[in-house]
XYZ file of C-alpha atoms in Angstrom:
736
model
C -37.568 46.975 -54.792
C -40.295 45.451 -52.700
C -39.381 42.072 -54.078
C -35.596 42.633 -53.865
C -35.222 43.748 -50.230
C -36.610 40.590 -48.710
C -34.339 38.567 -50.968
C -31.296 40.544 -49.786
C -32.367 39.955 -46.212
C -32.716 36.230 -46.830
C -29.339 36.010 -48.510
C -27.667 37.879 -45.660
C -29.255 35.532 -43.139
C -28.169 32.508 -45.185
C -24.505 33.592 -45.114
C -24.292 33.223 -41.309
C -22.102 30.076 -41.188
C -23.090 26.783 -39.601
C -20.221 27.242 -37.157
C -21.836 30.273 -35.513
C -21.514 28.563 -32.053
C -18.542 26.249 -32.662
C -15.471 26.616 -34.818
C -12.168 24.964 -35.599
C -9.188 27.247 -34.960
C -5.896 25.367 -35.163
C -3.524 28.288 -34.447
C -3.363 32.006 -33.731
C -0.019 33.368 -34.910
C -0.329 37.150 -34.507
C -1.923 39.727 -32.265
C -4.159 40.576 -35.223
C -5.373 36.946 -35.300
C -6.402 37.310 -31.672
C -7.958 40.749 -32.052
C -9.958 39.736 -35.147
C -11.173 36.397 -33.715
C -14.799 37.495 -33.292
C -14.817 38.855 -36.854
C -13.197 35.788 -38.402
C -15.380 33.408 -36.379
C -18.587 35.313 -35.611
C -20.602 33.874 -32.743
C -18.029 31.178 -31.961
C -17.895 30.329 -28.261
C -16.756 26.709 -28.446
C -13.571 25.755 -30.271
C -13.951 22.132 -31.309
C -10.277 21.514 -32.134
C -6.840 21.936 -30.639
C -5.942 25.616 -30.327
C -2.360 26.845 -30.273
C -1.506 30.461 -29.440
C 2.123 31.143 -30.299
C 3.730 34.353 -31.548
C 6.347 36.935 -30.555
C 3.789 39.650 -31.401
C 0.971 38.561 -29.094
C 0.684 40.697 -25.941
C -2.863 39.888 -24.765
C -5.785 37.534 -25.482
C -8.597 40.062 -25.165
C -10.098 39.021 -28.498
C -11.041 35.611 -27.033
C -13.407 36.931 -24.334
C -16.413 35.027 -25.743
C -14.727 31.597 -25.821
C -16.189 29.316 -23.155
C -14.754 25.946 -24.119
C -11.959 24.218 -26.045
C -12.993 20.641 -26.745
C -9.434 19.399 -27.179
C -6.203 21.075 -26.036
C -5.319 24.733 -25.530
C -1.621 25.479 -25.881
C -0.324 28.959 -25.009
C 3.374 28.725 -25.774
C 6.377 30.734 -26.959
C 4.773 34.138 -26.485
C 7.677 36.232 -25.133
C 5.635 39.462 -25.006
C 2.410 38.056 -23.577
C 1.835 39.826 -20.253
C -1.640 38.586 -19.345
C -4.333 36.112 -20.368
C -7.288 38.040 -18.965
C -9.030 37.601 -22.308
C -9.854 34.009 -21.328
C -12.222 35.182 -18.596
C -15.196 33.263 -20.084
C -13.312 29.967 -20.447
C -14.790 27.220 -18.269
C -13.690 23.932 -19.867
C -10.607 22.636 -21.683
C -11.404 19.021 -22.352
C -7.953 17.458 -22.736
C -4.989 19.668 -21.842
C -4.192 23.254 -20.897
C -0.544 24.098 -21.550
C 0.967 27.470 -20.584
C 4.644 27.262 -21.441
C 7.617 29.479 -22.295
C 5.883 32.829 -21.887
C 8.713 34.974 -20.549
C 6.687 38.002 -19.398
C 3.479 36.346 -18.182
C 2.969 37.375 -14.548
C -0.224 35.582 -13.456
C -2.918 33.261 -14.750
C -5.608 35.874 -14.194
C -8.316 35.120 -16.732
C -8.707 31.456 -15.805
C -10.840 32.254 -12.764
C -13.892 30.524 -14.267
C -12.073 27.390 -15.407
C -13.728 24.416 -13.690
C -12.659 21.422 -15.727
C -9.631 20.118 -17.596
C -7.964 16.726 -17.678
C -4.342 17.913 -17.733
C -2.497 21.135 -16.880
C 1.090 22.021 -17.792
C 2.575 25.273 -16.520
C 6.304 25.425 -17.116
C 9.182 27.683 -18.034
C 7.345 30.978 -17.480
C 10.188 33.118 -16.113
C 8.168 35.864 -14.375
C 5.083 33.905 -13.323
C 4.392 34.680 -9.665
C 0.817 33.432 -9.166
C -1.432 30.568 -10.239
C -4.222 31.616 -7.878
C -6.739 31.822 -10.749
C -6.893 27.983 -10.892
C -9.024 27.892 -7.730
C -12.120 26.766 -9.641
C -10.633 23.294 -10.170
C -11.323 20.473 -7.717
C -10.246 17.348 -9.627
C -7.639 16.836 -12.359
C -7.996 13.329 -13.707
C -4.826 13.486 -15.805
C -1.578 15.172 -14.846
C -0.634 18.453 -13.187
C 2.839 19.724 -14.051
C 4.236 22.898 -12.473
C 7.867 23.162 -13.541
C 10.685 25.631 -14.193
C 8.828 28.709 -13.001
C 11.645 30.475 -11.100
C 9.522 33.349 -9.718
C 6.743 31.142 -8.332
C 6.794 30.964 -4.512
C 3.425 29.355 -3.728
C 0.885 26.928 -5.160
C -2.027 28.981 -3.884
C -4.805 28.401 -6.388
C -4.731 24.600 -6.147
C -6.297 24.565 -2.658
C -9.627 23.102 -3.822
C -8.147 20.095 -5.612
C -8.777 16.742 -3.916
C -7.593 14.387 -6.686
C -4.809 14.580 -9.276
C -3.998 11.804 -11.725
C -0.278 12.588 -11.576
C 1.659 15.368 -9.823
C 4.934 16.742 -11.188
C 6.617 19.648 -9.363
C 10.105 20.336 -10.725
C 12.686 23.132 -10.896
C 10.610 25.838 -9.254
C 13.629 27.449 -7.611
C 11.739 29.723 -5.203
C 8.800 27.484 -4.306
C 8.709 27.616 -0.502
C 5.978 25.127 0.419
C 3.127 23.006 -0.914
C 0.378 24.577 1.198
C -1.635 25.259 -1.935
C -2.337 21.504 -2.111
C -3.775 21.301 1.413
C -6.998 19.542 0.320
C -5.289 16.955 -1.873
C -6.267 13.450 -0.728
C -5.444 11.144 -3.623
C -3.009 10.940 -6.522
C -3.731 8.461 -9.281
C -0.333 7.194 -10.368
C 2.800 9.292 -9.937
C 4.208 12.008 -7.682
C 7.492 13.664 -8.649
C 8.943 16.460 -6.509
C 12.360 17.339 -7.856
C 14.987 20.082 -7.937
C 12.939 22.701 -6.100
C 15.892 24.452 -4.491
C 14.008 26.437 -1.804
C 11.514 23.756 -0.745
C 12.205 22.848 2.911
C 9.363 20.421 3.615
C 6.209 18.917 2.157
C 3.753 20.929 4.249
C 0.474 20.969 2.404
C 0.393 17.223 1.756
C -0.748 16.214 5.258
C -4.117 15.038 3.922
C -2.672 12.994 1.089
C -3.783 9.408 1.718
C -2.755 7.227 -1.177
C -1.629 6.657 -4.730
C -4.620 4.783 -6.076
C -2.679 2.845 -8.736
C -0.606 0.243 -6.898
C 0.580 -1.381 -10.137
C 1.981 1.558 -12.132
C 2.321 4.276 -9.503
C 5.562 5.610 -8.047
C 6.882 8.437 -5.869
C 10.108 10.317 -6.601
C 11.589 13.004 -4.342
C 14.953 14.047 -5.695
C 17.403 16.931 -5.932
C 15.681 19.308 -3.498
C 18.662 21.148 -1.981
C 16.879 22.656 1.044
C 14.507 19.779 1.848
C 14.748 18.647 5.485
C 11.445 16.806 6.021
C 9.093 14.471 4.184
C 7.158 13.498 7.318
C 4.118 15.286 5.899
C 3.392 12.248 3.680
C 3.954 9.785 6.495
C 0.253 8.973 6.678
C 0.113 7.619 3.119
C -0.985 3.993 2.779
C 0.310 3.081 -0.692
C 2.907 0.390 -1.346
C 4.533 1.690 -4.527
C 8.099 2.142 -5.789
C 9.665 5.159 -4.120
C 12.897 7.023 -4.914
C 14.412 9.470 -2.423
C 17.717 10.671 -3.816
C 20.135 13.607 -3.709
C 18.368 15.723 -1.100
C 21.538 16.715 0.818
C 19.824 18.039 3.984
C 17.238 15.267 4.343
C 18.262 13.085 7.288
C 14.995 11.381 8.222
C 12.979 9.466 5.648
C 11.948 6.492 7.800
C 8.208 7.094 7.470
C 5.427 4.568 7.040
C 5.117 4.673 3.264
C 8.878 4.247 2.867
C 9.093 1.474 5.446
C 6.265 -0.443 3.773
C 7.932 -0.190 0.337
C 11.438 -1.291 1.351
C 10.603 -4.991 2.019
C 9.296 -5.287 -1.523
C 12.494 -3.970 -3.150
C 10.539 -0.885 -4.144
C 12.687 1.775 -2.447
C 15.786 3.510 -3.795
C 17.395 5.800 -1.216
C 20.761 7.475 -1.807
C 22.592 10.786 -1.793
C 20.744 12.217 1.216
C 22.084 13.173 4.653
C 23.097 10.608 7.274
C 20.004 8.806 8.520
C 18.555 8.743 5.023
C 21.749 7.991 3.116
C 20.915 4.501 1.887
C 18.072 2.035 1.609
C 19.790 -0.288 4.064
C 20.223 2.501 6.634
C 16.516 3.283 6.531
C 15.491 -0.386 6.455
C 17.380 -1.118 9.655
C 16.206 2.005 11.470
C 14.144 1.627 14.621
C 11.136 3.098 12.838
C 11.144 0.662 9.916
C 12.098 -2.437 11.901
C 10.596 -1.991 15.357
C 11.040 -5.006 17.582
C 7.741 -4.336 19.309
C 4.732 -2.839 17.589
C 2.452 -2.664 20.627
C 1.901 -4.168 24.091
C -1.568 -3.920 25.634
C -2.549 -4.548 29.255
C -6.017 -5.961 28.593
C -8.576 -4.683 31.084
C -5.973 -2.644 32.939
C -3.969 0.562 33.058
C -0.540 1.258 31.595
C 2.215 -0.758 33.248
C 5.988 -0.792 32.772
C 7.867 -3.973 33.652
C 11.179 -4.077 35.484
C 12.858 -4.552 32.112
C 11.233 -1.320 30.848
C 8.639 -2.961 28.639
C 5.608 -0.680 28.429
C 2.175 -2.292 28.291
C -0.209 0.517 27.371
C -3.661 0.873 28.909
C -6.361 -1.271 27.345
C -7.270 -0.040 23.844
C -8.221 -1.121 20.310
C -10.977 -3.371 21.711
C -14.519 -3.721 20.398
C -17.600 -5.762 21.206
C -18.963 -6.431 24.681
C -17.106 -4.080 27.049
C -16.545 -6.148 30.195
C -13.410 -6.501 32.304
C -12.510 -8.325 35.507
C -9.685 -8.009 38.017
C -8.435 -9.096 41.398
C -6.929 -6.621 43.876
C -4.036 -8.815 44.947
C -2.642 -12.290 44.773
C 0.668 -13.864 43.841
C 0.799 -14.891 40.167
C 3.297 -17.680 39.617
C 5.574 -18.011 36.576
C 6.000 -14.225 36.259
C 7.398 -11.173 38.030
C 4.799 -8.956 36.335
C 1.819 -9.906 38.479
C -0.039 -6.661 37.678
C -0.572 -7.656 34.066
C -2.254 -10.941 34.978
C -4.514 -9.615 37.754
C -6.651 -7.719 35.238
C -8.252 -9.058 32.086
C -10.867 -8.441 29.450
C -13.502 -11.134 29.752
C -16.843 -11.282 27.948
C -18.860 -13.643 25.797
C -17.593 -12.035 22.584
C -15.067 -9.270 21.988
C -12.232 -8.427 19.640
C -9.089 -6.366 19.255
C -8.414 -4.473 16.028
C -4.830 -3.281 16.139
C -3.290 -1.160 13.357
C 0.116 -2.519 12.319
C 2.594 -1.804 9.541
C 4.423 -5.102 9.220
C 2.956 -7.810 7.050
C 4.339 -10.591 9.251
C 3.989 -10.318 13.035
C 4.183 -12.460 16.141
C 1.132 -12.261 18.391
C 1.821 -13.213 21.998
C -1.242 -13.821 24.167
C -0.901 -13.672 27.959
C -3.325 -15.610 30.184
C -3.869 -16.414 33.859
C -6.885 -18.101 35.504
C -7.811 -15.907 38.487
C -11.273 -17.341 39.251
C -11.674 -21.073 38.679
C -9.616 -23.060 41.156
C -8.732 -20.001 43.269
C -9.221 -20.584 47.016
C -11.744 -18.309 48.657
C -13.714 -17.602 45.487
C -16.976 -19.007 44.197
C -14.963 -20.685 41.495
C -12.773 -22.519 44.016
C -14.063 -25.924 42.978
C -13.404 -25.236 39.321
C -10.467 -26.753 37.547
C -9.592 -28.066 34.096
C -12.484 -27.616 31.679
C -14.156 -24.826 33.668
C -13.208 -22.166 31.104
C -12.820 -23.084 27.434
C -12.948 -20.531 24.634
C -11.948 -19.951 21.024
C -9.619 -17.400 19.428
C -9.626 -16.353 15.784
C -6.809 -14.241 14.351
C -7.178 -12.634 10.917
C -10.337 -14.630 10.326
C -8.732 -18.043 10.945
C -9.201 -20.255 14.005
C -6.041 -20.347 16.122
C -7.296 -21.703 19.461
C -10.196 -24.076 19.986
C -11.597 -24.553 23.482
C -8.452 -23.120 25.006
C -8.230 -23.963 28.727
C -6.053 -21.527 30.717
C -6.100 -23.667 33.860
C -4.933 -26.771 32.015
C -2.290 -24.958 29.961
C -0.807 -23.066 32.928
C -0.928 -26.058 35.255
C -3.318 -24.458 37.725
C -4.886 -21.214 38.844
C -2.961 -17.974 39.477
C -0.249 -19.065 37.072
C 0.852 -17.078 34.035
C 1.031 -18.715 30.633
C 1.844 -17.262 27.245
C 1.791 -18.480 23.697
C 3.089 -16.843 20.520
C 1.469 -17.282 17.144
C 2.975 -16.034 13.845
C 0.412 -14.173 11.739
C 0.394 -12.583 8.291
C -1.416 -9.220 8.131
C -2.112 -7.824 4.685
C -4.554 -4.955 5.299
C -2.772 -2.945 7.992
C -5.161 -4.139 10.742
C -4.564 -7.098 13.040
C -7.916 -8.627 14.018
C -8.128 -10.901 17.083
C -11.535 -12.311 18.012
C -12.272 -13.965 21.355
C -15.329 -16.237 21.130
C -17.279 -18.370 23.591
C -16.314 -22.027 23.480
C -17.368 -25.085 25.479
C -17.431 -23.410 28.909
C -17.729 -19.950 30.464
C -16.230 -16.742 29.014
C -13.062 -15.949 27.056
C -10.378 -14.133 29.041
C -7.183 -12.327 27.978
C -4.706 -10.542 30.295
C -2.316 -8.945 27.788
C -1.419 -8.877 24.113
C 1.990 -8.268 22.567
C 2.463 -7.687 18.849
C 6.084 -7.863 17.751
C 7.684 -7.666 14.346
C 8.604 -10.949 12.735
C 12.110 -10.398 11.390
C 11.913 -10.514 7.593
C 14.903 -10.248 5.283
C 14.833 -9.433 1.578
C 17.752 -10.851 -0.430
C 20.653 -8.507 -1.070
C 21.265 -10.526 -4.248
C 19.126 -12.943 -6.251
C 19.433 -14.414 -9.704
C 18.771 -17.345 -11.998
C 21.137 -19.266 -14.247
C 20.632 -21.422 -17.309
C 22.265 -24.803 -17.668
C 22.005 -25.158 -21.432
C 22.415 -23.008 -24.514
C 22.127 -19.762 -22.490
C 24.535 -20.722 -19.714
C 26.753 -17.695 -20.418
C 23.878 -15.224 -20.042
C 23.238 -13.105 -16.969
C 19.675 -12.212 -15.905
C 20.281 -9.555 -13.240
C 17.351 -7.368 -14.278
C 14.765 -10.124 -14.541
C 11.619 -9.612 -12.452
C 11.180 -13.379 -12.186
C 13.213 -16.480 -11.358
C 12.931 -19.913 -12.997
C 13.514 -23.395 -11.619
C 13.459 -26.246 -14.110
C 15.489 -29.374 -14.750
C 15.181 -31.475 -17.881
C 16.451 -35.065 -18.092
C 19.743 -35.352 -19.963
C 19.206 -35.584 -23.693
C 15.613 -34.415 -23.498
C 14.051 -32.122 -26.080
C 14.232 -29.208 -23.626
C 17.789 -29.648 -22.354
C 18.530 -25.985 -23.033
C 15.683 -24.904 -20.753
C 17.215 -25.968 -17.437
C 17.221 -23.338 -14.706
C 18.065 -22.920 -11.048
C 17.857 -19.835 -8.815
C 20.066 -18.293 -6.112
C 19.427 -16.060 -3.096
C 21.817 -14.237 -0.773
C 20.676 -12.828 2.587
C 22.537 -10.655 5.092
C 21.813 -11.829 8.640
C 21.718 -9.288 11.494
C 24.727 -9.087 13.780
C 24.975 -11.434 16.753
C 25.098 -15.151 17.368
C 21.732 -15.793 18.978
C 20.443 -19.181 17.935
C 17.980 -19.167 15.061
C 14.985 -21.157 16.275
C 13.128 -20.931 12.953
C 14.078 -19.777 9.450
C 11.952 -20.143 6.348
C 12.720 -19.217 2.773
C 9.552 -17.800 1.168
C 9.179 -17.385 -2.585
C 6.093 -16.118 -4.402
C 4.984 -17.767 -7.621
C 3.535 -20.955 -9.101
C 3.941 -23.730 -11.632
C 2.994 -21.939 -14.834
C 4.108 -24.621 -17.292
C 1.088 -25.706 -19.375
C 2.904 -26.427 -22.605
C 3.767 -29.580 -24.532
C 5.144 -32.085 -22.030
C 3.275 -30.639 -19.029
C -0.263 -29.600 -19.988
C -1.526 -29.945 -16.392
C 0.134 -27.545 -13.938
C -2.169 -28.426 -11.040
C 0.184 -31.243 -10.028
C 2.948 -30.485 -7.541
C 6.498 -29.908 -8.724
C 8.921 -30.510 -5.861
C 11.310 -27.605 -5.418
C 14.256 -28.195 -3.060
C 16.447 -25.705 -1.194
C 20.215 -26.178 -0.783
C 22.849 -24.326 1.197
C 25.655 -22.624 -0.736
C 28.810 -21.847 1.270
C 30.363 -19.737 -1.487
C 28.931 -16.225 -1.047
C 31.189 -14.520 -3.595
C 28.631 -14.583 -6.431
C 26.712 -11.456 -7.386
C 23.449 -11.105 -9.249
C 25.068 -8.935 -11.926
C 27.774 -11.501 -12.711
C 26.328 -14.938 -11.997
C 25.823 -17.240 -14.998
C 25.439 -20.938 -15.589
C 29.195 -21.238 -16.097
C 30.338 -19.604 -12.844
C 27.462 -20.267 -10.446
C 28.590 -22.007 -7.233
C 27.455 -25.554 -6.589
C 25.306 -26.621 -3.663
C 27.263 -27.297 -0.454
C 24.612 -29.351 1.311
C 22.071 -32.013 0.660
C 18.469 -30.864 0.315
C 17.450 -28.747 3.294
C 13.777 -29.253 2.555
C 11.262 -29.002 -0.243
C 7.818 -27.735 -1.123
C 5.301 -28.856 -3.722
C 4.483 -26.019 -6.125
C 1.294 -26.143 -8.167
C -0.766 -23.684 -10.197
C -1.842 -21.598 -7.152
C -0.095 -18.213 -7.133
C 1.062 -17.649 -3.536
C 4.046 -17.684 -1.191
C 5.634 -21.132 -0.847
C 7.878 -21.895 2.131
C 10.840 -24.168 2.797
C 12.300 -24.577 6.271
C 16.038 -23.802 6.147
C 16.564 -23.410 9.903
C 19.407 -25.899 10.219
C 21.611 -24.271 7.589
C 20.894 -20.662 8.578
C 21.559 -21.412 12.235
C 24.785 -23.227 11.395
C 25.970 -20.265 9.337
C 25.117 -17.820 12.120
C 26.815 -19.896 14.796
C 29.986 -20.149 12.670
C 30.138 -16.372 12.446
C 29.094 -16.166 8.788
C 26.487 -13.411 8.576
C 25.850 -14.005 4.855
C 23.635 -16.899 3.798
C 23.342 -18.142 0.213
C 20.622 -20.562 -0.846
C 19.818 -22.268 -4.114
C 16.524 -23.662 -5.436
C 16.483 -26.633 -7.810
C 14.306 -29.499 -8.974
C 16.425 -32.653 -8.559
C 13.621 -34.933 -9.719
C 14.026 -33.609 -13.282
C 10.280 -33.201 -13.635
C 10.814 -31.053 -16.719
C 8.246 -28.490 -15.586
C 8.880 -24.761 -15.258
C 8.216 -23.049 -11.933
C 8.312 -19.240 -11.826
C 8.872 -17.065 -8.770
C 9.084 -13.286 -8.328
C 12.560 -11.809 -7.897
C 13.334 -8.861 -5.653
C 13.118 -6.728 -8.796
C 9.599 -8.017 -9.403
C 7.759 -5.589 -7.109
C 5.196 -6.547 -4.510
C 6.200 -10.130 -3.661
C 9.989 -10.444 -3.303
C 11.728 -13.509 -1.870
C 11.933 -13.430 1.918
C 13.820 -15.091 4.741
C 11.676 -15.115 7.868
C 13.497 -16.019 11.026
C 12.936 -16.271 14.779
C 15.400 -16.083 17.660
C 12.722 -16.733 20.292
C 10.653 -19.832 20.723
C 7.259 -19.962 19.070
C 5.009 -21.721 21.584
C 2.111 -23.702 20.173
C -0.812 -24.577 22.471
C -0.980 -28.190 23.581
C -4.769 -28.511 23.624
C -5.054 -28.294 19.855
C -5.735 -31.365 17.783
C -4.389 -31.827 14.272
C -3.031 -28.261 14.193
C -2.467 -28.236 10.456
C -3.970 -26.761 7.309
C -5.248 -23.216 7.593
C -3.900 -22.814 11.121
C -0.252 -23.277 10.112
C -0.070 -21.507 6.791
C -0.253 -17.873 5.860
C -3.462 -16.415 4.495
C -2.176 -16.597 0.904
C -2.964 -20.309 1.082
C -6.398 -19.817 2.652
C -8.223 -18.220 -0.236
C -11.821 -17.552 0.779
C -14.324 -15.575 -1.192
C -14.349 -12.048 0.175
C -17.208 -9.593 0.477
C -16.979 -6.476 -1.683
C -18.086 -2.873 -1.183
C -19.295 -0.486 -3.843
C -19.042 2.336 -4.505
C -15.684 2.818 -2.814
C -14.951 5.653 -1.888
C -18.300 5.871 -0.119
C -20.457 8.678 1.203
C -23.826 8.258 2.934
C -24.873 4.957 1.374
C -23.058 1.927 0.022
C -23.692 -1.703 -0.812
C -21.954 -4.747 0.618
C -21.978 -7.845 -1.561
C -21.785 -10.314 1.325
C -19.501 -13.312 0.949
C -21.249 -16.723 0.870
C -18.639 -17.891 3.404
C -20.743 -16.322 6.174
C -23.365 -18.213 8.142
C -25.807 -17.047 10.766
C -26.270 -13.433 11.944
C -23.947 -10.919 10.283
C -22.586 -7.785 11.981
C -20.956 -4.721 10.454
C -18.378 -2.666 12.332
C -16.458 0.455 11.237
C -12.938 0.878 12.665
C -10.842 4.000 12.138
C -7.048 4.088 11.883
C -6.759 4.801 15.610
C -8.567 1.545 16.369
C -11.828 3.142 17.538
C -14.809 1.071 16.457
C -18.456 1.782 15.798
C -21.067 -0.885 15.132
C -23.477 -0.186 12.287
C -27.030 -1.442 12.814
C -27.221 -4.566 10.675
C -29.995 -4.613 8.084
C -32.434 -7.383 8.831
C -32.053 -8.739 5.324
C -28.272 -9.170 5.461
C -27.745 -12.643 4.039
C -24.686 -14.572 2.850
C -24.179 -14.351 -0.905
C -26.549 -11.380 -1.328
C -26.274 -7.598 -1.563
C -26.994 -5.498 1.520
C -27.501 -1.737 1.446
C -26.033 0.204 4.363
C -26.850 3.799 5.245
C -24.458 5.761 7.475
C -26.134 9.133 6.977
C -26.389 10.801 10.356
C -23.486 8.816 11.778
C -20.532 10.927 12.901
C -17.878 9.526 10.586
C -15.081 11.828 9.512
C -13.628 11.521 6.047
C -10.707 9.122 5.787
C -9.730 5.468 5.629
C -11.686 2.911 7.680
C -11.812 -0.840 8.054
C -15.260 -2.389 7.625
C -15.354 -5.549 9.699
C -17.927 -8.090 8.486
C -18.411 -10.882 10.989
C -20.527 -13.993 11.425
C -20.270 -17.270 13.299
C -18.196 -18.808 10.508
C -16.108 -16.003 9.045
C -14.544 -12.661 9.944
C -13.157 -10.344 7.296
C -11.988 -6.738 7.034
C -12.471 -4.543 3.968
C -10.563 -1.285 3.518
C -12.875 1.598 2.563
C -12.574 5.346 2.115
C -15.215 7.807 3.279
C -15.125 10.759 0.902
C -16.303 14.295 1.457
């Protein structure tokens, strides 16, 4: 016996399985399976497989109280008699997906109070579920969160600690009253779908939501919410993604920033809502989405309203050396708004950083010389050349040694000039820099929307074998002509565009067709696509064609000779052709619809590809002006980077990492900079704060920046990096 007992003990110890801490449990089919879990899998706390719990006999999960983790997915589904899941009280992690579906008598998610991590959560079709408050341990869900078809659920309380969700899907929760449970949500990765929640009146709870981080595959859909009256709670979002707002019968106002910024890129579908939000066109033409004036600023002065009711707000959005000047009285010629020109911001170096929505804006600068050449002042003897300064806009030089006295024709005379500018980061940056003499001076700034039209129809047609085909759904447009009898005769293409002009007969002073693309033909007969292919624009008087019906056999012919052309090479950017003469003629004749065609009459046999309006971020555009664009006369050779949009001025940009940032981050400084480099943080209200520049900040090198101790709130900022040669703005996010 003395020899036998130890052997029995050893054998008993040896039978404890290797899976004493982990086990594979594919499915629990009965209440007995649940109750006997600790016996069947002694010591198991981590289930290293998918686990499905599904049975009409299961009423509780108390037998799983020792389980702390499921390394794959946990699926609790089709348990009609399950009333609680309190037995999961030790569960902290579900690695891939937690699904709680089709449990007719489940009342709450009590038992998940210690859950801190899972990639995806699905909670749907639980008829009596009234609370998900036990999910409060979660703060980030990197996959998707789906809460759907839970008719007794009235609140999302329990999700209040979540700041990031990969994708949000809220559907068919008939009694969901609000989204306040998501009040800390700041970012969604790809998609947001809020649909068929019949009691949801607004999107309160999403006021902190800033962006969809995936601009390429993300989308927003708000559809079928019968009681919804407001979506203004997501008006602060910055993303430019496809957005669908449909069949919300009480929703009358959807002209918010994120919608307005998506419409010009053919990314918005709006229909079936109340008047005011009934169609994409109605929202596009609303005062909110197409404001004629974005902002007017009385530089160096107080708010002032002109006789024609134009409000110039008090000086704001400025940064740099804070110095103003003014005169108490004096008649300013060439204007009836003398007050604006008597005050000014004037210093050796300052800037304005103005938040705007529109990508294309007109910047009107107002000047008057109130010192040099003015009788009775120390500057009385001054005249032309006494004040000369430089102005950069969006990092590019626009005025060099600008002389107010010379341009206005003397002192105490108002002069204005308007410069078209492309803004791509939501912040218009204007820098006033010392030039050949004295200090820069600006009296007022106006930023107005540049009217931009997206085609109501566009399409391409084939002139060869595929001439009977229609390409209405194509996200691109081809232009190519092959000499008759050539090997590629079946690969001839031309493209069409139809624009709806606004009402009225005001003369069009400038109209440009813009198309985004490049010469991408590097095959066979054209191995080098760096050479220009000349693309010509033609007027088409026949506007009866539609993109869903046009083919090579019925496409209308050109009605005019070439209106203009542009050389297209391998650089992917917007290319422009001036079509002012034809557009103005159409408008003056009373025809508010303009059709244009692009072709390559030189038969260069090379394929050029442009984005269509279905292509997403870079649709075709018609940019027009009905007011004169004044160019300064003291500029020499005003060409190149000063006449094109920034797409054609590619300069190596600085980068920031990590982004989002907290107390410390690194700036990889662009080699485009020269001389001393400054760093300035600007919030969305335009308030700026200079960051002490590290002494070792050098072009082409990394610079570490520490903002610990600075009073920055969380949110989106613009980091302005500036030197003598280059000014750039980088969008950053300060996280909690």
